[in-house]
mmCIF file of C-alpha atoms in Angstrom:
data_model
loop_
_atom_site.group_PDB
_atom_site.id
_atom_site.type_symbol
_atom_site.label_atom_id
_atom_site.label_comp_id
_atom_site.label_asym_id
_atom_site.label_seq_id
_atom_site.Cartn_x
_atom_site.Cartn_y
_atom_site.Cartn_z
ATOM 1 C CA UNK O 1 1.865 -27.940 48.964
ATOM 2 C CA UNK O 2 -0.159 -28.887 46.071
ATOM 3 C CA UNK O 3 -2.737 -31.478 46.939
ATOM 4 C CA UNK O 4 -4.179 -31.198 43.291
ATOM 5 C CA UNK O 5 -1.098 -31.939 40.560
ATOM 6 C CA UNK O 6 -1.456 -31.184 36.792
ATOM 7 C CA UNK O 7 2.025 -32.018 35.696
ATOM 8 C CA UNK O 8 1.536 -31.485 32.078
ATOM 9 C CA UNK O 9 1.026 -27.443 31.171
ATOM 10 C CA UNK O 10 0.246 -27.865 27.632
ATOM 11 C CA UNK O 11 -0.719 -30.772 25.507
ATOM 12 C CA UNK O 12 -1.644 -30.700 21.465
ATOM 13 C CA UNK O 13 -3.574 -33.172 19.858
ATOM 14 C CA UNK O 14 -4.525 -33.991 15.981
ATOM 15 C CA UNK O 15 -8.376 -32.823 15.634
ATOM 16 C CA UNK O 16 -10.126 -36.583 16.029
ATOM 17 C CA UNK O 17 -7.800 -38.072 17.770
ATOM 18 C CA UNK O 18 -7.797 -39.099 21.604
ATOM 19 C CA UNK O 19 -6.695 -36.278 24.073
ATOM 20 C CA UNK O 20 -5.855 -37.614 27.446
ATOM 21 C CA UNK O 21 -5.897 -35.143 30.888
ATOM 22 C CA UNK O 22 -3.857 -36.537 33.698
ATOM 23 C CA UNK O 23 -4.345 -34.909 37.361
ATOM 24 C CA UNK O 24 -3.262 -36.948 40.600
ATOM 25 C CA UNK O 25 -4.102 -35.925 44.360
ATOM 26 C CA UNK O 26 -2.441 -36.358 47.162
ATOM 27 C CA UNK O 27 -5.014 -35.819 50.083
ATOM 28 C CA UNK O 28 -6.735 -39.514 50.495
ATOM 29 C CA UNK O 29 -9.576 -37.451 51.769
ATOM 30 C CA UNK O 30 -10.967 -36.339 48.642
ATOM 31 C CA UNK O 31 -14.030 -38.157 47.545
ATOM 32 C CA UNK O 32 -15.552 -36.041 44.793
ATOM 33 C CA UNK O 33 -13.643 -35.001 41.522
ATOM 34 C CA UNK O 34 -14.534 -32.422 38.847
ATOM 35 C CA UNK O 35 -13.343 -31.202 35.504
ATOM 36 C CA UNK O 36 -13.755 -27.638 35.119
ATOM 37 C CA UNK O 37 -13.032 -26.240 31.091
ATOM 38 C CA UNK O 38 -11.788 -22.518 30.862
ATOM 39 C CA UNK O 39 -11.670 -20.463 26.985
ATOM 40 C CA UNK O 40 -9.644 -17.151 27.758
ATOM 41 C CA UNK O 41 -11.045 -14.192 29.526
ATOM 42 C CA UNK O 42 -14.185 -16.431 30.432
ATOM 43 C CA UNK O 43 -14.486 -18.187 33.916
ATOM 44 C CA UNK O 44 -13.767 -22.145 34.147
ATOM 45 C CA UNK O 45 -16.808 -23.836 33.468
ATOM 46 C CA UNK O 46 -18.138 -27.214 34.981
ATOM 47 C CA UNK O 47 -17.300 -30.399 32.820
ATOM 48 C CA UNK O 48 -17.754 -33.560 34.102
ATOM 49 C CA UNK O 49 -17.176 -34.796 37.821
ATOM 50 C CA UNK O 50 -17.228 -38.016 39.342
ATOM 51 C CA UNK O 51 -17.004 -39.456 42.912
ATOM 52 C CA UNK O 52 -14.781 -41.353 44.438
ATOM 53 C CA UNK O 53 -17.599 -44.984 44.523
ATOM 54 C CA UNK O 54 -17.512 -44.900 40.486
ATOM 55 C CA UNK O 55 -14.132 -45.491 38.845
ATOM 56 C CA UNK O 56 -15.536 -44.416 35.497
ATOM 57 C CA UNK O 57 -18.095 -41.335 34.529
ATOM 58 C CA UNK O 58 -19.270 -40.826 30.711
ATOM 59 C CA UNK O 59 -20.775 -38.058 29.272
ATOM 60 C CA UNK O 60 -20.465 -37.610 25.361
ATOM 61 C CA UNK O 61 -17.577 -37.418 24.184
ATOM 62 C CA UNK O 62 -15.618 -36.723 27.922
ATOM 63 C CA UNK O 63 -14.753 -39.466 30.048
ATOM 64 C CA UNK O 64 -13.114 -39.140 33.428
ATOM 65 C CA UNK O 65 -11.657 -42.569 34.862
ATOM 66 C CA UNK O 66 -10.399 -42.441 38.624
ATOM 67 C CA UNK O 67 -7.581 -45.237 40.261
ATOM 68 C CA UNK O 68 -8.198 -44.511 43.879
ATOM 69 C CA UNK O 69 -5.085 -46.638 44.859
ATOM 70 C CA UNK O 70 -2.606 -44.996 42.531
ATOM 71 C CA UNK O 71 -4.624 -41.036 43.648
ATOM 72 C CA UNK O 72 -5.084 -40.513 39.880
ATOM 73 C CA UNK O 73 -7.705 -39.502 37.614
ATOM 74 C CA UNK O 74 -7.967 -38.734 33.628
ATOM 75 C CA UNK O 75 -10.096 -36.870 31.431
ATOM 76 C CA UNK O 76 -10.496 -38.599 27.910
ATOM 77 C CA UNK O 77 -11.570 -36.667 25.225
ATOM 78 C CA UNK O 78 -12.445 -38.483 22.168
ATOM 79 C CA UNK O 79 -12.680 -37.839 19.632
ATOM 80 C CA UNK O 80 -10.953 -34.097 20.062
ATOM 81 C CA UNK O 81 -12.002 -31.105 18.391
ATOM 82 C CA UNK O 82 -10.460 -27.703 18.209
ATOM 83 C CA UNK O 83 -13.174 -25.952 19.855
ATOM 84 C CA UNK O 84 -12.376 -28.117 22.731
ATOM 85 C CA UNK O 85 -9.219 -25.832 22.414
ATOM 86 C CA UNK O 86 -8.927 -24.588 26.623
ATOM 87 C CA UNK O 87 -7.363 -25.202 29.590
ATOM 88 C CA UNK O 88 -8.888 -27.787 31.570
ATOM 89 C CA UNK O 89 -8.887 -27.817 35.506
ATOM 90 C CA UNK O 90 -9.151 -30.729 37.536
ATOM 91 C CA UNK O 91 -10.665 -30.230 40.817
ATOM 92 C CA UNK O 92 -10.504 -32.174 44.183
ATOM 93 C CA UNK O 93 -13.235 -32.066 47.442
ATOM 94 C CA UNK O 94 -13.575 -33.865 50.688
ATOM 95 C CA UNK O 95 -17.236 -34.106 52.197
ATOM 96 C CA UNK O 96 -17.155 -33.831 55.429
ATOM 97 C CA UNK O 97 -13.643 -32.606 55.656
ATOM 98 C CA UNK O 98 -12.533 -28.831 54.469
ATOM 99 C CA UNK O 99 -15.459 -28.371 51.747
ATOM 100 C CA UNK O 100 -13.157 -26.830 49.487
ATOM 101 C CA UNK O 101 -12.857 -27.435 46.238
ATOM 102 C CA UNK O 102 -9.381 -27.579 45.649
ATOM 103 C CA UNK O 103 -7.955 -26.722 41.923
ATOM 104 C CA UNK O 104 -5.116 -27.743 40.167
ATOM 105 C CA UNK O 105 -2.761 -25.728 37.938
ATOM 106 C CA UNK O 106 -4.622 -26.350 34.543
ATOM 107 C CA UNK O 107 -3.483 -28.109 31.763
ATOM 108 C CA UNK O 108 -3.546 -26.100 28.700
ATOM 109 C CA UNK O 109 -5.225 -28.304 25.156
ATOM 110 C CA UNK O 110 -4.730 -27.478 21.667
ATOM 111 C CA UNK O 111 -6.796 -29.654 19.179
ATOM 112 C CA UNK O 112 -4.893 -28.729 15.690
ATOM 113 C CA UNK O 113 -7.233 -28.999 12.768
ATOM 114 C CA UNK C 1 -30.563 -16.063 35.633
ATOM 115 C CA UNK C 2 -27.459 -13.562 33.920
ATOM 116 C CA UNK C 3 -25.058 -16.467 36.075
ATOM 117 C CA UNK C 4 -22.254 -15.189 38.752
ATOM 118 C CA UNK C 5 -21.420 -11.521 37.675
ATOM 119 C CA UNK C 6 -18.318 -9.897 38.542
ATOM 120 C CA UNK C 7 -17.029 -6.255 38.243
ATOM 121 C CA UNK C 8 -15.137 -4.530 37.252
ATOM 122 C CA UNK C 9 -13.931 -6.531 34.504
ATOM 123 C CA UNK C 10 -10.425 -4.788 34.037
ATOM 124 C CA UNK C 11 -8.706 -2.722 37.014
ATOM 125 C CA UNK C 12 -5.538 -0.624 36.774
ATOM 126 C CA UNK C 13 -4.163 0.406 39.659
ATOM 127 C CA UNK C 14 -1.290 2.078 41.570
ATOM 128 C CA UNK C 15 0.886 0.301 44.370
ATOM 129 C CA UNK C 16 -0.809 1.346 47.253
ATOM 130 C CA UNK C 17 -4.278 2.176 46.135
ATOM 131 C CA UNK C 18 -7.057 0.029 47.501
ATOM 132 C CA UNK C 19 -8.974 -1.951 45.145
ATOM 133 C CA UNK C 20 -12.402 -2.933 45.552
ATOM 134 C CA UNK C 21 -13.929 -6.275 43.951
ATOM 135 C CA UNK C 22 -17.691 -6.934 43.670
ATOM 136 C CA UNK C 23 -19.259 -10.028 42.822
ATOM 137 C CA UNK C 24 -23.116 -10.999 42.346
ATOM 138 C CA UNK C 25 -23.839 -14.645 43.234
ATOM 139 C CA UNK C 26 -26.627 -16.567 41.080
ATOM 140 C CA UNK C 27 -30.112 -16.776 42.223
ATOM 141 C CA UNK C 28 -30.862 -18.857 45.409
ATOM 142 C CA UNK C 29 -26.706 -19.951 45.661
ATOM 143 C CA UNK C 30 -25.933 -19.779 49.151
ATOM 144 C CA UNK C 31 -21.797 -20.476 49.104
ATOM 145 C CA UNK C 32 -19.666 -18.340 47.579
ATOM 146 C CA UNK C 33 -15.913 -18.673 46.726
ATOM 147 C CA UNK C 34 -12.842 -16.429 46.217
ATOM 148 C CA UNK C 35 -10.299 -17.919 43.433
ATOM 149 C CA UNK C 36 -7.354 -16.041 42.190
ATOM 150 C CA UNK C 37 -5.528 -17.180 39.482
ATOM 151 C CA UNK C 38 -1.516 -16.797 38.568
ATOM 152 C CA UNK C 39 1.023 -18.334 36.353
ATOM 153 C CA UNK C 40 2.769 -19.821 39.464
ATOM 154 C CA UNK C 41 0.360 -21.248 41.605
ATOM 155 C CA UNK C 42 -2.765 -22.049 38.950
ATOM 156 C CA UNK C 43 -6.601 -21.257 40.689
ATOM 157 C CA UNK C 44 -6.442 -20.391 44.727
ATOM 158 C CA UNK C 45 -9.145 -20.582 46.579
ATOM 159 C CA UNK C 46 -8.964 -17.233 49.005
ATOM 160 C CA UNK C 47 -11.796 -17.193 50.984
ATOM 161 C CA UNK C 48 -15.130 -18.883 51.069
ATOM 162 C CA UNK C 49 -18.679 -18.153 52.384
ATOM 163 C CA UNK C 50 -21.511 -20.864 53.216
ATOM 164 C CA UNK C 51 -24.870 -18.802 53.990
ATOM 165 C CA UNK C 52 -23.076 -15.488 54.272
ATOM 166 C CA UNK C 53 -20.687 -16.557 56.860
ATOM 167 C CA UNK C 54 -16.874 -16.793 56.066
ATOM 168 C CA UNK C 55 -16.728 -20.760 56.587
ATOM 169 C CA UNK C 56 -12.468 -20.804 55.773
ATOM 170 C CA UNK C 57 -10.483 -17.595 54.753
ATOM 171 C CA UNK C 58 -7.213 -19.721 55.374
ATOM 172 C CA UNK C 59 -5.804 -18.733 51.672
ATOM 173 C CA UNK C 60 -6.070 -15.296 51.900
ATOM 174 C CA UNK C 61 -2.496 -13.591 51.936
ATOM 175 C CA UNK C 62 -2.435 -11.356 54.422
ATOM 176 C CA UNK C 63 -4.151 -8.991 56.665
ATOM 177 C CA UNK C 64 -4.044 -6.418 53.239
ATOM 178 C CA UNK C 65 -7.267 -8.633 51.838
ATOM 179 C CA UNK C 66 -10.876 -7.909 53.478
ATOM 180 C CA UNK C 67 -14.076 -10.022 52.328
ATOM 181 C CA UNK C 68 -17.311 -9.562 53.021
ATOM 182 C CA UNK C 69 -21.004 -10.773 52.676
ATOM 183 C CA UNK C 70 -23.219 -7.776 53.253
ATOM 184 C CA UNK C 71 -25.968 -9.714 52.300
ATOM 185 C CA UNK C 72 -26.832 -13.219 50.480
ATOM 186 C CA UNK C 73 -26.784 -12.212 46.977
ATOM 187 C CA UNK C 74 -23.418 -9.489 46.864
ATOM 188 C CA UNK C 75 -19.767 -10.358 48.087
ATOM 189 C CA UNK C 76 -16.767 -7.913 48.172
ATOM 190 C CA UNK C 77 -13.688 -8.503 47.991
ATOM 191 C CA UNK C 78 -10.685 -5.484 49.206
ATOM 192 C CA UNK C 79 -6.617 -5.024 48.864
ATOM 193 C CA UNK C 80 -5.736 -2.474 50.935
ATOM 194 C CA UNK C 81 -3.065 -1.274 49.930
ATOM 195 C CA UNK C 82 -2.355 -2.907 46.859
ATOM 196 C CA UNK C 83 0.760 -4.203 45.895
ATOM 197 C CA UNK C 84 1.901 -5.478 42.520
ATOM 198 C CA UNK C 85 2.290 -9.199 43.158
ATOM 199 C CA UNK C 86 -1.728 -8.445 44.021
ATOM 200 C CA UNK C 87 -1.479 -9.036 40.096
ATOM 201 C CA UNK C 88 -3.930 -11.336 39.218
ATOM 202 C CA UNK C 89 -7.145 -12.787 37.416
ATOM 203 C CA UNK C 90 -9.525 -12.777 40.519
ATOM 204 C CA UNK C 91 -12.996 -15.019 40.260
ATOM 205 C CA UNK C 92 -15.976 -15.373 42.096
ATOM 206 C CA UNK C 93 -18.161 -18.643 42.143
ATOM 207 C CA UNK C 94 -21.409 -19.613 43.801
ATOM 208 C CA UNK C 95 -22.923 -22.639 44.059
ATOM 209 C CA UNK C 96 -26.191 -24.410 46.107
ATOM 210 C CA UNK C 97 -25.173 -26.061 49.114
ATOM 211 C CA UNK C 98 -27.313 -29.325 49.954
ATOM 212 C CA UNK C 99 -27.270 -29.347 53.537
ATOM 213 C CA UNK C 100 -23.290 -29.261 55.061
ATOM 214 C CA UNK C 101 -21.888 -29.894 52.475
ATOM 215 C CA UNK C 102 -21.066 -28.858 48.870
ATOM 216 C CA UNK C 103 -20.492 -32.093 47.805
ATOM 217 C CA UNK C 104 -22.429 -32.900 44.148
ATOM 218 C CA UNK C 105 -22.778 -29.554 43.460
ATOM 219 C CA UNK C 106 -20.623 -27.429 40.959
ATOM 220 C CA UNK C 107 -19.021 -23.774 41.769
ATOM 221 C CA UNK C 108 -20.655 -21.559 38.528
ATOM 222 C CA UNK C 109 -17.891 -18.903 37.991
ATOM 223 C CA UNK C 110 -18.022 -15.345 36.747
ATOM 224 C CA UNK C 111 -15.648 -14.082 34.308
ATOM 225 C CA UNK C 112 -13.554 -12.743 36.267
ATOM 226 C CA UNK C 113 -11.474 -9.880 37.050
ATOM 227 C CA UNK C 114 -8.254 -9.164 35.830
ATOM 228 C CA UNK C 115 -6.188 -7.024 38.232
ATOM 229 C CA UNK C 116 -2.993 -5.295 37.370
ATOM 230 C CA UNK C 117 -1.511 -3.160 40.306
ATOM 231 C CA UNK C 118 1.610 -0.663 38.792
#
């Protein structure tokens, strides 16, 4: 059962446009959320993360917005460029419950020049 | 700090043949994490360590995988025997534990292994 959902494999955006991640949860015991970045045969790398008291965490150009009531977060990336060209992994934790950081399936990004 | 290093990089194998996974955690980390990643079922967590004690191995597959700790800075990670749905990219992280809890801290990964059992 996959408590961390990426529903979209693939998305491709115009270079300066808006790309938008999607990832919803299902465990209501997660409280922390992170964005992890992966470029092929490199490990995923840490993004952006926020927990569950903010519903909005900026850095730069990456934005991650969380509902708690619909279990959904996003990752905006605006404006896109094609070295942000990866597969992006949105990541789930509990404190106090499991302490695992739980991934989902990746969404693979292509920013076209 | 060189960051979480992993070998080998590349392993070939035969069905049956153990295979033998090393990973060096970062500097003054004390959790460490077992992820393999497929097509099918994205990043799995296998196995993970808090202060060199297996905390949850709940998503390892079956008695064929063996981790261990041997001491704070070095994990392992063994198929015995392989098999070739062992096939896989397998990654190490580490990260610095504040207390209990991992929370506000982020896994750093190594690059990773790419397994291919024949």
């Amino acid at each position: 059962d996959q408590q961390v959902k990426q529903n979209s494999p693939s998305l491709s955006v115009q270079e300066g446009r808006i790309s938008i991640l999607n990832c919803d949860y299902t465990n209501s015991m997660f409280d922390y959320f992170l964005w992890y970045k992966k470029y092929p045969a490199e490990g995923p790398t840490f993004l952006i993360s926020i927990s569950s008291i903010k519903d909005k965490n900026e850095d730069g150009r990456f934005t991650v917005f969380l509902n708690k009531s619909a279990k959904h977060l996003s990752l905006h990336i605006v404006p896109s460029q094609p070295g942000d060209s990866a597969v992006y992994f949105c990541a789930a934790i509990a404190q106090g419950g499991s302490e695992k950081l739980v991934f989902g399936k990746g969404t693979k990004l292509t920013v076209n020049p | 700090d060189a960051g979480v290093i992993q070998s080998p990089r590349h392993e070939v194998t035969e069905m049956g043949q153990e295979v033998t996974l090393r990973c060096k955690l970062i500097s003054g980390h004390n959790s460490l994490f077992w992820y393999r990643q497929t097509m099918m079922r994205g990043l799995e967590l296998l196995i993970y360590f808090n202060n060199n004690v297996p905390i949850d191995d709940s998503g390892m597959p079956e008695d064929r995988f063996s981790a261990k700790m041997p001491n704070a800075s070095f994990s392992t990670l063994k198929i015995q025997p392989s098999e070739p749905r062992d096939s896989a990219v397998y990654f190490c992280a580490s990260s610095s534990a504040r207390g209990p809890s991992i929370l506000g801290t982020e896994a750093f990964f190594g690059q990773g292994t790419r397994l291919t059992v024949v």
